[in-house]
Amino acid sequence: MRTYSQVFSELAKVKRTALIPFFVIGDPDFDTSLELVKTAIDAGADILELGIPFSDPIADGPTIQKADIRSLKSGMSVNMAREFIRQVKSYKDIPIGLLMYYNLVYQYGTEKFFKDFHEAGVNSVLVADLSIDDAEEIISPAASAGLDTVFMVTPVTEPERMKLIASKTTGFIYTVSLLGVTGSREDLSDTVGSLVSNLKELTDVPVCVGFGISKPEHAVTVAQAGADGVIIGSKIVGLIESNLGNKDKCLAEVSSFLTEVKKALEDHAG
Amino acid sequence: MKHSGRFGDYGGFYVPEVLMPVLEELEEAFYRFYEDEKFTAELAHLSKYYAGRPSPLYHAKRFSEHVGFNVYLKREDLLHGGAHKVNNTLGQGLLAKYMGKTKLIAETGAGQHGLATAMIGALFGMETKIFMGVTDIERQSVNVHKMKLCGAEVVPIEGGTGTLKDAINDALRYWTAHVTDTFYLFGSACGPHPYPTIVKHFQGCIGKETRQQCLDQIGRLPDVVVACVGGGSNAIGMFSGFLDDEDVKLVGVEAGGRSLSSGQHAATLVAGRVGILHGAKAYLLQDKEGQVRETESVSAGLDYPAVGPEHCMLKDTGRVEYVAAQDDEALDAFELLTKTEGILPALESSHALAYLMGQKGKLNREQTAVANLSGRGDKDVSIVEEHRPLEQ
């Protein structure tokens, strides 16, 4: 199974930032969602960030919340999400990070969840409502299942806490580029640069940046800041939302957007 | 964090990383000020002259005759704003002021906490935003209007079922993006640490006063103390005064909605399973995989799928008995108290009274029960009219 470190060390050689698109599994339904993810892989995704939908996603903005509701209404379940991941992995061996809420892991049984989803092909599980203080609840089950850990750092995280977070991270640090919940923004916060460089001074763990990235130029800004990866969620989910009922157009728009971003990242890498 | 925020295994602070610094700041400020001389003096002054504390303990004799034992009502409904909520909003509002925060946000279900926050926003001259589900806005329009009159902005929330749970989701989201100048004035004894502890502290006056009033007026402690439980703030405030009095039976009454078997209810402790929502581990109404279920109750203030973590512990230890009262039982209790005493109880508090009606024949004339009349029912008149139309 392909690992995060393989991806990041290969990209480091060509000095390119990883493209990490985010999808809610099952948005708007299982089959379309699978086609969208395959499209993203074909457009050059290096890593996938996938969300299992939750009824009360407090860390997400309206765009992803609506996607969660669409997916749940179409009948998505945690067990179907595992099957979804299997099918993605049989299409291509690409690292997959899950982004989800704790109650779903807890109800499934934390140890069993990590074991089963690792078997399905998941590399890490980021629990959106679990801060580093409670990370022990998932660190050892994740380690014994063979998973990497991914934790968040935000613009209000103090340096000491950053160090603590970095020390517990084996996959990559998910850096939130601005205060708030997920959602695409017109302008990217100017804190990105300093946040990434602060982290880079503290740790060798790869640093990926998400929240609010909606244009190829944003991705380039993140790359210039020295990040190892750029995570794009709400923009893509928004494209799905505005093309409901027109699958071909939806696939085409997601494909062309990701192709554009990938090209911008490649051009920047030169 | 300096404290674990745990009640047994319940509680904690299951929140996104971005909220951790502001929760730490809040915890630090609470423990710095809650016993501070100046702070407590200012709060005591406001509690007396602004909110109207202490609230009376009233012997409801005609209601007592009907049920066959002595019923005393803790009259939180007589406080400014019409509910116990002002105890907490004064305390947290003052804390916000001492912390130098200039903006308040709050969630609300029935609108009582929203109104109590809007009042305090006006009192302290703070910009106030109230998050409220669209369903609740519709069924509690009078409170919405009052909040606006106090100068608060009421933000309608369409997500989910448009009730309290969705209002909390959006208030948390807004707070995440505005942590630097905004104080989140949480209304119930749930949510992430330190809120359950803070809310219990500021609502603790209910139990403390009631205990002393019982000794003064009855000459002994009551046999039973009962309170309604949604998130659980009025109940934990009341119970906290009696937890060490082992002979006092404590009963929390949840919203049984249409019926427990229909699944259309909000009886979290009675029918839920342990899970994690809104920053705390607690009993939760959820499906098999952990998706949070939609709740139903005639009373907007009890319409919530989780519950305060300390109540979860008190259920497990058996110190408090938790039961459910259905919508129709609460409406019966509303009518009985109104007809026998001329007091309109909030539909939330009516659930506690419904429990007492069910004790007819089980308690005797020598025995005494205290019910927390957590709020007044003026806000519920149109809902009652809908369910129990008056004969022309």
XYZ file of C-alpha atoms in Angstrom:
662
model
C 0.000 0.000 0.000
C 1.332 3.393 -1.025
C 2.220 5.604 1.964
C 2.251 9.320 2.647
C 6.016 9.296 3.041
C 6.471 7.719 -0.393
C 4.358 10.476 -1.959
C 6.004 13.336 -0.079
C 9.558 12.134 -0.639
C 8.964 11.630 -4.379
C 7.447 15.103 -4.656
C 10.245 16.662 -2.594
C 12.701 15.554 -5.265
C 10.837 17.575 -7.924
C 9.910 20.302 -5.396
C 6.211 19.984 -6.160
C 3.365 20.425 -3.702
C 0.898 17.531 -3.407
C -2.633 17.977 -4.723
C -5.139 16.660 -2.167
C -8.796 16.943 -3.151
C -11.530 16.320 -0.572
C -14.857 14.603 -1.191
C -17.717 13.586 1.054
C -18.145 9.874 0.419
C -21.521 9.266 -1.203
C -22.126 12.850 -2.316
C -24.544 13.032 -4.069
C -24.827 9.224 -4.211
C -22.501 6.223 -4.044
C -21.972 5.688 -7.785
C -21.583 9.340 -8.782
C -19.275 9.913 -5.852
C -17.067 7.012 -6.937
C -16.893 8.386 -10.483
C -15.958 11.803 -9.098
C -13.133 10.359 -7.034
C -11.834 8.386 -10.031
C -11.987 11.600 -12.075
C -9.946 13.374 -9.422
C -7.369 10.584 -9.493
C -7.183 10.851 -13.287
C -6.780 14.645 -13.019
C -3.653 14.145 -10.926
C -4.605 13.871 -7.256
C -1.604 12.727 -5.212
C -3.521 11.901 -2.019
C -7.266 11.753 -1.310
C -8.979 13.263 1.707
C -12.394 11.626 2.142
C -15.148 12.475 4.606
C -17.657 10.053 6.086
C -20.869 12.106 6.414
C -22.138 13.042 9.889
C -25.454 14.535 10.941
C -23.807 17.359 12.936
C -20.530 18.423 11.316
C -19.599 21.351 13.601
C -16.193 21.959 12.024
C -17.628 22.305 8.524
C -19.263 25.212 6.763
C -22.603 25.157 4.952
C -21.220 23.690 1.687
C -19.863 20.508 3.248
C -22.746 20.255 5.697
C -25.131 20.146 2.734
C -22.980 17.471 1.091
C -23.149 15.406 4.293
C -26.943 15.672 4.224
C -27.107 14.747 0.500
C -24.946 11.715 1.133
C -26.886 10.559 4.206
C -30.175 11.025 2.353
C -28.887 8.853 -0.480
C -28.409 6.101 2.113
C -24.685 6.301 2.859
C -23.529 4.440 5.929
C -20.189 3.802 7.644
C -20.093 0.253 6.277
C -20.801 1.467 2.756
C -17.997 4.005 3.149
C -15.608 1.118 3.814
C -16.766 -0.574 0.624
C -16.359 2.742 -1.226
C -12.732 2.953 -0.113
C -12.085 -0.622 -1.273
C -13.388 0.261 -4.711
C -11.255 3.414 -4.903
C -8.176 1.421 -3.927
C -8.881 -1.228 -6.541
C -8.987 1.574 -9.136
C -5.642 2.989 -7.996
C -3.310 2.587 -5.030
C -3.415 6.169 -3.758
C -3.051 7.214 -0.089
C -6.378 8.016 1.559
C -6.932 10.130 4.649
C -10.321 10.024 6.324
C -11.764 13.197 7.824
C -14.697 12.565 10.142
C -16.358 13.074 13.513
C -15.646 11.123 16.653
C -19.077 9.704 17.385
C -19.007 7.547 14.248
C -15.632 6.057 15.224
C -16.737 5.624 18.831
C -19.977 3.818 17.963
C -18.191 1.497 15.546
C -15.624 0.699 18.241
C -12.405 2.688 17.940
C -9.994 -0.230 17.611
C -12.192 -2.144 15.218
C -12.775 1.010 13.155
C -9.063 1.606 12.613
C -8.398 -2.047 11.886
C -11.267 -2.434 9.402
C -10.597 0.839 7.605
C -6.881 0.187 7.410
C -7.715 -3.118 5.764
C -9.961 -1.269 3.325
C -7.025 0.949 2.352
C -7.068 4.011 4.592
C -3.734 5.602 5.618
C -4.977 7.923 8.395
C -8.063 9.094 10.238
C -8.363 12.754 11.207
C -11.101 13.178 13.810
C -12.381 16.750 13.437
C -13.729 17.032 16.983
C -10.777 15.523 18.817
C -8.064 17.950 19.892
C -4.513 16.925 20.702
C -5.416 16.785 24.420
C -7.607 13.751 23.815
C -5.495 12.310 21.018
C -4.410 9.362 23.147
C -7.887 7.925 22.633
C -6.967 7.269 18.999
C -3.159 7.238 18.840
C -2.552 3.732 20.112
C -5.465 2.091 18.240
C -4.217 3.879 15.095
C -0.646 2.693 15.655
C -1.633 -0.905 16.313
C -3.750 -0.912 13.165
C -0.776 0.410 11.180
C -2.236 3.837 10.445
C -0.467 7.183 10.296
C -1.766 10.051 12.429
C -2.879 13.420 11.081
C -3.676 16.368 13.376
C -4.688 19.983 12.847
C -2.813 23.197 13.550
C -4.647 26.533 13.328
C -3.668 30.229 13.236
C -4.402 30.405 17.008
C -2.233 27.412 17.974
C 0.632 28.495 20.265
C 4.189 27.354 19.354
C 4.442 24.983 22.352
C 1.235 23.308 21.311
C 2.450 23.111 17.702
C 5.469 21.194 18.943
C 3.259 18.798 20.876
C 1.026 18.268 17.832
C 4.028 17.705 15.548
C 5.468 15.159 17.976
C 2.302 13.067 17.768
C 1.943 13.297 13.992
C 3.325 10.591 11.727
C 1.442 11.361 8.494
C 1.131 15.096 7.917
C -0.025 18.187 9.773
C -3.327 19.517 8.465
C -2.875 23.257 8.692
C -5.984 25.373 8.801
C -5.136 28.499 6.850
C -7.700 30.730 8.524
C -10.006 30.922 11.508
C -13.370 29.333 11.017
C -14.965 26.331 9.458
C -14.429 24.824 6.012
C -15.611 26.863 3.041
C -14.112 28.509 -0.021
C -13.046 32.157 0.217
C -12.163 34.799 -2.340
C -8.908 35.787 -0.687
C -6.531 33.515 1.077
C -5.502 34.594 4.545
C -2.044 36.198 4.702
C -1.303 34.112 7.789
C -0.585 31.057 5.606
C 3.008 31.982 4.913
C 4.026 32.587 8.508
C 2.068 29.600 9.783
C 3.783 27.213 7.371
C 7.246 28.639 7.994
C 6.739 28.480 11.790
C 5.772 24.840 11.486
C 8.632 24.058 9.158
C 11.063 25.400 11.768
C 9.559 23.143 14.404
C 9.192 19.864 12.571
C 10.139 17.707 9.612
C 6.642 16.258 9.417
C 4.995 17.220 6.108
C 2.675 20.233 6.298
C -0.483 20.438 4.197
C -2.758 23.448 4.046
C -6.538 23.462 3.773
C -9.637 25.632 4.342
C -10.625 28.342 1.894
C -8.604 27.305 -1.139
C -10.743 27.895 -4.215
C -8.434 28.980 -7.066
C -5.212 27.787 -8.724
C -3.555 31.023 -7.488
C -4.419 30.076 -3.878
C -2.729 26.715 -4.392
C 0.372 28.461 -5.730
C 0.405 30.784 -2.696
C 0.358 27.709 -0.466
C 3.162 26.135 -2.503
C 5.216 29.335 -2.275
C 4.768 29.268 1.492
C 6.631 25.967 1.448
C 3.743 23.614 2.167
C 4.027 19.956 1.161
C 0.407 19.649 0.135
C -2.693 21.654 -0.652
C -6.114 20.359 0.402
C -9.119 21.528 -1.584
C -12.579 20.690 -0.264
C -15.437 23.156 -0.325
C -14.639 24.433 -3.818
C -14.989 20.913 -5.255
C -18.030 20.091 -3.154
C -19.546 23.381 -4.351
C -19.028 22.283 -7.976
C -20.932 19.091 -7.173
C -23.734 21.066 -5.538
C -24.158 23.422 -8.498
C -24.280 20.540 -10.985
C -26.721 18.207 -9.264
C -28.729 16.348 -11.859
C -26.101 16.847 -14.561
C -23.465 14.234 -13.877
C -21.425 14.681 -17.048
C -21.076 18.427 -16.535
C -20.240 17.852 -12.889
C -17.465 15.376 -13.718
C -16.129 17.682 -16.443
C -16.003 20.728 -14.157
C -14.319 18.890 -11.294
C -11.829 17.399 -13.735
C -10.966 20.696 -15.401
C -10.640 22.545 -12.072
C -8.272 19.948 -10.618
C -6.299 19.769 -13.870
C -5.837 23.547 -13.718
C -4.651 23.444 -10.107
C -2.302 20.575 -10.838
C -0.815 22.451 -13.775
C -0.337 25.565 -11.639
C 1.471 23.485 -9.012
C 3.655 21.848 -11.673
C 4.458 25.198 -13.288
C 5.380 26.588 -9.891
C 7.656 23.614 -9.256
C 9.170 24.432 -12.651
C -6.700 22.691 30.125
C -6.167 22.683 33.897
C -9.119 20.399 34.606
C -10.385 17.333 32.787
C -13.993 18.495 32.734
C -15.048 14.922 33.422
C -17.999 13.675 35.424
C -17.082 10.033 35.686
C -16.277 9.164 32.081
C -18.675 11.810 30.750
C -17.997 15.334 29.541
C -14.529 16.367 28.382
C -13.879 18.725 25.485
C -14.360 17.013 22.151
C -13.909 20.055 19.940
C -11.947 21.039 16.849
C -8.381 22.146 17.600
C -9.244 25.742 16.684
C -11.554 26.048 19.713
C -9.025 24.804 22.261
C -7.267 28.130 22.975
C -10.542 29.947 23.600
C -11.856 27.185 25.881
C -8.590 27.311 27.824
C -8.936 31.084 28.102
C -12.502 30.649 29.371
C -11.502 28.015 31.906
C -8.671 30.187 33.195
C -10.967 33.226 33.501
C -13.738 31.294 35.240
C -11.430 29.910 37.924
C -9.818 33.336 38.320
C -13.082 35.228 38.851
C -15.754 32.910 40.201
C -14.689 33.399 43.811
C -13.199 36.841 43.291
C -14.597 39.307 45.825
C -15.413 42.082 43.378
C -16.926 39.679 40.847
C -19.145 37.885 43.342
C -20.280 41.168 44.900
C -21.252 42.573 41.521
C -23.052 39.363 40.578
C -24.894 39.264 43.909
C -26.021 42.849 43.440
C -27.302 42.200 39.913
C -28.946 38.934 40.955
C -30.923 40.761 43.607
C -31.782 44.081 41.995
C -31.817 43.174 38.296
C -32.977 39.549 38.234
C -35.080 39.486 41.406
C -33.360 36.825 43.510
C -34.026 35.137 45.799
C -37.077 33.646 44.130
C -39.841 32.472 46.488
C -40.595 28.897 47.451
C -44.369 28.733 47.222
C -46.677 26.176 48.848
C -49.166 25.338 46.075
C -52.015 24.243 48.340
C -54.773 23.679 45.793
C -52.438 21.761 43.498
C -51.299 19.798 46.583
C -54.918 18.889 47.404
C -55.325 17.488 43.934
C -52.282 15.211 44.099
C -52.638 14.287 47.796
C -49.271 15.472 49.101
C -47.550 18.798 49.723
C -46.166 20.493 46.649
C -43.863 23.483 46.862
C -42.813 25.390 43.770
C -39.462 27.106 43.388
C -40.605 30.210 41.537
C -37.837 30.748 38.990
C -40.653 31.820 36.684
C -40.852 35.085 38.642
C -37.317 36.139 37.755
C -36.643 38.859 35.216
C -37.051 37.365 31.768
C -39.441 34.731 33.075
C -37.047 31.831 33.639
C -33.996 30.558 35.489
C -31.874 31.350 32.437
C -30.987 34.826 33.746
C -28.915 33.281 36.593
C -26.506 31.911 34.036
C -26.548 34.798 31.561
C -25.790 37.314 34.318
C -22.903 35.155 35.537
C -21.417 34.435 32.125
C -22.176 37.952 30.860
C -20.256 39.396 33.783
C -17.445 36.939 33.111
C -17.373 38.137 29.481
C -17.139 41.710 30.741
C -14.282 40.867 33.121
C -12.503 39.083 30.243
C -12.789 42.195 28.086
C -14.951 40.544 25.430
C -17.226 42.923 23.559
C -19.567 40.584 21.708
C -21.926 37.873 22.875
C -23.323 34.945 20.958
C -25.760 32.323 22.192
C -27.908 29.472 20.976
C -31.511 29.151 21.996
C -34.310 26.599 21.772
C -37.416 27.943 23.474
C -35.982 31.413 23.271
C -35.642 31.795 27.037
C -31.863 31.591 26.987
C -31.769 33.777 23.877
C -33.912 36.373 25.595
C -31.887 36.170 28.811
C -28.712 36.705 26.754
C -30.244 39.569 24.770
C -31.198 41.256 28.059
C -27.647 40.970 29.356
C -26.275 42.178 26.018
C -28.414 45.304 26.430
C -27.467 45.645 30.111
C -23.726 45.539 29.407
C -23.892 47.272 26.022
C -22.521 44.281 24.121
C -23.322 43.406 20.527
C -25.410 40.222 20.691
C -26.214 37.530 18.142
C -28.682 34.760 18.936
C -28.663 31.566 16.864
C -32.081 29.961 16.663
C -33.528 27.183 14.505
C -36.273 28.181 12.071
C -38.739 25.699 13.616
C -38.172 27.263 17.025
C -38.431 30.799 15.635
C -41.859 29.891 14.335
C -43.124 28.336 17.573
C -41.579 30.959 19.861
C -42.209 34.164 17.923
C -42.933 36.268 21.019
C -39.502 35.586 22.462
C -37.912 36.301 19.083
C -39.577 39.698 19.056
C -38.443 40.434 22.602
C -34.832 39.562 21.742
C -34.941 41.952 18.814
C -36.424 44.679 21.012
C -33.416 44.243 23.319
C -31.221 44.974 20.310
C -30.030 41.446 19.564
C -29.717 40.026 16.095
C -31.588 36.743 15.717
C -29.843 34.484 13.194
C -32.248 31.908 11.712
C -30.755 28.425 11.290
C -32.216 26.225 8.593
C -29.909 23.222 8.897
C -31.159 19.896 10.241
C -34.536 20.154 11.976
C -34.183 23.845 12.749
C -34.087 23.241 16.494
C -31.669 23.699 19.408
C -29.107 21.159 18.178
C -28.764 22.985 14.861
C -28.540 26.356 16.600
C -25.631 25.017 18.695
C -23.918 23.675 15.555
C -24.031 27.103 13.944
C -23.124 29.031 17.074
C -20.028 26.807 17.407
C -19.180 27.409 13.750
C -19.544 31.167 14.138
C -17.451 31.121 17.312
C -14.722 29.166 15.513
C -14.336 32.067 13.102
C -14.651 34.862 15.711
C -12.830 33.499 18.732
C -10.801 36.617 19.426
C -13.492 39.120 20.457
C -16.587 36.961 20.959
C -17.843 35.260 24.108
C -20.077 32.241 23.577
C -22.678 32.390 26.315
C -23.700 28.740 26.470
C -27.167 28.180 27.849
C -27.252 24.710 29.259
C -25.156 22.504 31.511
C -23.787 20.637 28.518
C -21.318 21.292 25.690
C -17.529 21.134 26.098
C -15.696 21.763 29.372
C -15.755 24.235 31.087
C -19.413 25.005 30.263
C -21.084 22.231 32.312
C -19.120 23.394 35.351
C -19.722 27.109 34.722
C -23.465 26.702 34.150
C -23.853 24.503 37.222
C -22.022 27.109 39.283
C -24.221 29.999 38.191
C -27.431 27.939 38.475
C -26.396 26.526 41.843
C -28.235 29.386 43.575
C -31.527 27.570 42.818
C -30.658 24.541 44.922
C -28.899 26.499 47.661
C -31.863 28.838 48.163
C -34.416 26.050 47.930
C -32.683 23.979 50.572
C -32.561 26.883 53.021
C -36.156 27.894 52.227
C -37.311 24.331 52.950
C -35.618 24.432 56.351
C -37.070 27.874 57.085
C -40.608 27.295 55.803
C -41.220 23.571 56.340
C -38.727 22.932 59.084
C -37.127 20.035 57.238
C -35.864 18.892 53.879
C -38.348 17.711 51.265
C -38.913 14.037 50.415
C -38.713 14.575 46.675
C -37.166 17.252 44.470
C -38.112 17.239 40.811
C -36.961 19.246 37.782
C -37.306 18.976 34.024
C -34.224 18.013 31.984
C -33.444 19.127 28.445
C -29.751 19.992 28.451
C -30.195 20.029 32.211
C -29.283 23.484 33.557
C -32.227 24.153 35.854
C -32.116 20.566 37.091
C -28.396 20.540 37.897
C -28.785 23.924 39.613
C -31.584 22.528 41.770
C -30.078 19.079 42.400
C -26.668 20.500 43.350
C -28.227 21.812 46.577
C -29.383 18.324 47.619
C -26.804 15.854 46.281
C -25.396 15.183 49.748
C -28.821 14.814 51.377
C -29.248 11.115 50.780
C -32.814 11.007 52.076
C -33.990 13.494 49.471
C -35.101 11.669 46.340
C -34.084 13.548 43.188
C -36.023 13.108 39.955
C -35.233 14.507 36.508
C -38.035 14.510 33.958
C -37.259 14.376 30.259
C -39.493 15.050 27.286
C -41.347 11.867 26.359
C -42.796 13.560 23.254
C -45.596 11.586 21.628
C -44.405 8.402 23.312
C -41.149 6.571 23.933
C -42.176 3.668 21.712
C -42.916 5.979 18.743
C -39.315 7.190 18.794
C -40.700 10.753 18.628
C -39.342 12.117 21.887
C -36.301 13.771 23.481
C -35.778 11.401 26.422
C -32.010 11.166 26.154
C -31.158 9.650 29.543
C -34.130 7.304 29.532
C -33.746 5.988 25.987
C -30.324 7.084 24.682
C -26.882 5.501 24.361
C -23.491 7.009 25.209
C -21.954 9.030 22.395
C -20.191 12.297 21.568
C -21.913 15.484 20.456
C -21.261 19.207 20.904
C -17.986 18.697 22.698
C -19.015 16.198 25.347
C -19.385 12.501 25.937
C -22.928 11.950 27.164
C -26.090 9.986 26.596
C -27.296 10.718 23.101
C -30.273 9.901 20.905
C -28.701 8.365 17.838
C -29.053 5.622 15.283
C -27.019 2.427 15.250
C -24.049 3.981 13.436
C -23.975 7.161 15.513
C -25.897 9.649 13.381
C -27.770 11.952 15.745
C -31.521 11.434 15.709
C -34.206 14.038 15.285
C -36.062 14.725 18.496
C -39.609 15.772 19.184
C -41.305 17.545 22.059
C -44.138 19.985 22.574
C -41.601 21.941 24.580
C -38.886 23.636 22.526
C -36.579 23.939 25.537
C -36.387 20.168 26.040
C -36.091 19.335 22.337
C -32.421 18.302 22.389
C -30.778 14.918 21.618
C -27.943 15.129 24.184
C -27.796 16.040 27.875
C -25.383 17.466 30.413
C -22.535 15.108 31.383
C -23.108 15.363 35.135
C -26.669 14.108 34.691
C -25.226 11.076 32.873
C -23.025 10.323 35.854
C -25.897 10.865 38.308
C -28.000 8.435 36.305
C -25.294 5.759 36.384
C -24.632 6.168 40.103
C -28.375 6.057 40.755
C -28.349 9.278 42.806
C -30.952 10.797 40.483
C -33.844 8.938 38.911
C -34.591 10.014 35.352
C -38.017 9.489 33.847
C -39.971 10.814 30.871
C -43.292 12.637 30.675
C -45.196 12.678 27.408
C -46.522 15.786 25.668
C -50.110 15.104 26.743
C -49.071 14.596 30.364
C -47.179 17.895 30.334
C -50.207 19.637 28.840
C -52.428 18.128 31.574
C -50.032 19.492 34.178
C -50.006 22.895 32.521
C -53.798 22.986 32.709
C -53.959 21.744 36.290
C -51.499 24.280 37.689
C -53.179 27.071 35.763
C -56.659 26.109 37.009
C -55.716 25.376 40.623
C -53.155 28.117 41.250
C -53.505 30.719 38.517
C -49.870 30.130 37.550
C -48.955 29.454 33.909
C -45.920 27.150 33.950
C -43.576 26.872 30.976
C -44.202 23.653 29.049
C -40.672 22.621 30.033
C -41.462 22.965 33.756
C -44.848 21.314 33.147
C -42.945 18.059 32.603
C -41.748 18.190 36.222
C -45.316 18.870 37.392
C -46.552 15.962 35.261
C -44.308 13.660 37.260
C -45.913 14.905 40.479
C -49.405 14.259 39.078
C -48.266 10.693 38.430
C -47.266 10.357 42.099
C -50.884 10.752 43.236
C -51.531 7.857 45.622
C -47.830 7.032 45.906
C -46.863 9.872 48.248
C -48.950 10.609 51.368
C -50.305 13.776 52.981
C -47.336 14.069 55.316
C -44.859 14.058 52.466
C -43.465 17.019 50.591
C -42.235 17.465 47.051
C -40.489 20.482 45.571
C -40.765 21.135 41.855
C -38.540 23.635 40.108
C -40.876 25.945 38.237
C -38.048 26.882 35.903
C -39.997 29.264 33.691
C -43.333 30.870 33.048
C -45.689 29.699 30.341
C -46.734 32.936 28.639
C -44.500 32.029 25.695
C -46.376 28.725 25.304
C -49.962 29.982 25.277
C -50.387 29.599 21.508
C -48.935 26.059 21.558
C -51.282 25.075 24.353
C -54.186 26.635 22.431
C -53.218 24.537 19.404
C -53.276 21.284 21.393
C -56.088 22.108 23.814
C -58.422 24.613 22.126
C -60.664 26.450 24.592
C -64.374 25.735 24.333
C -66.203 28.783 23.019
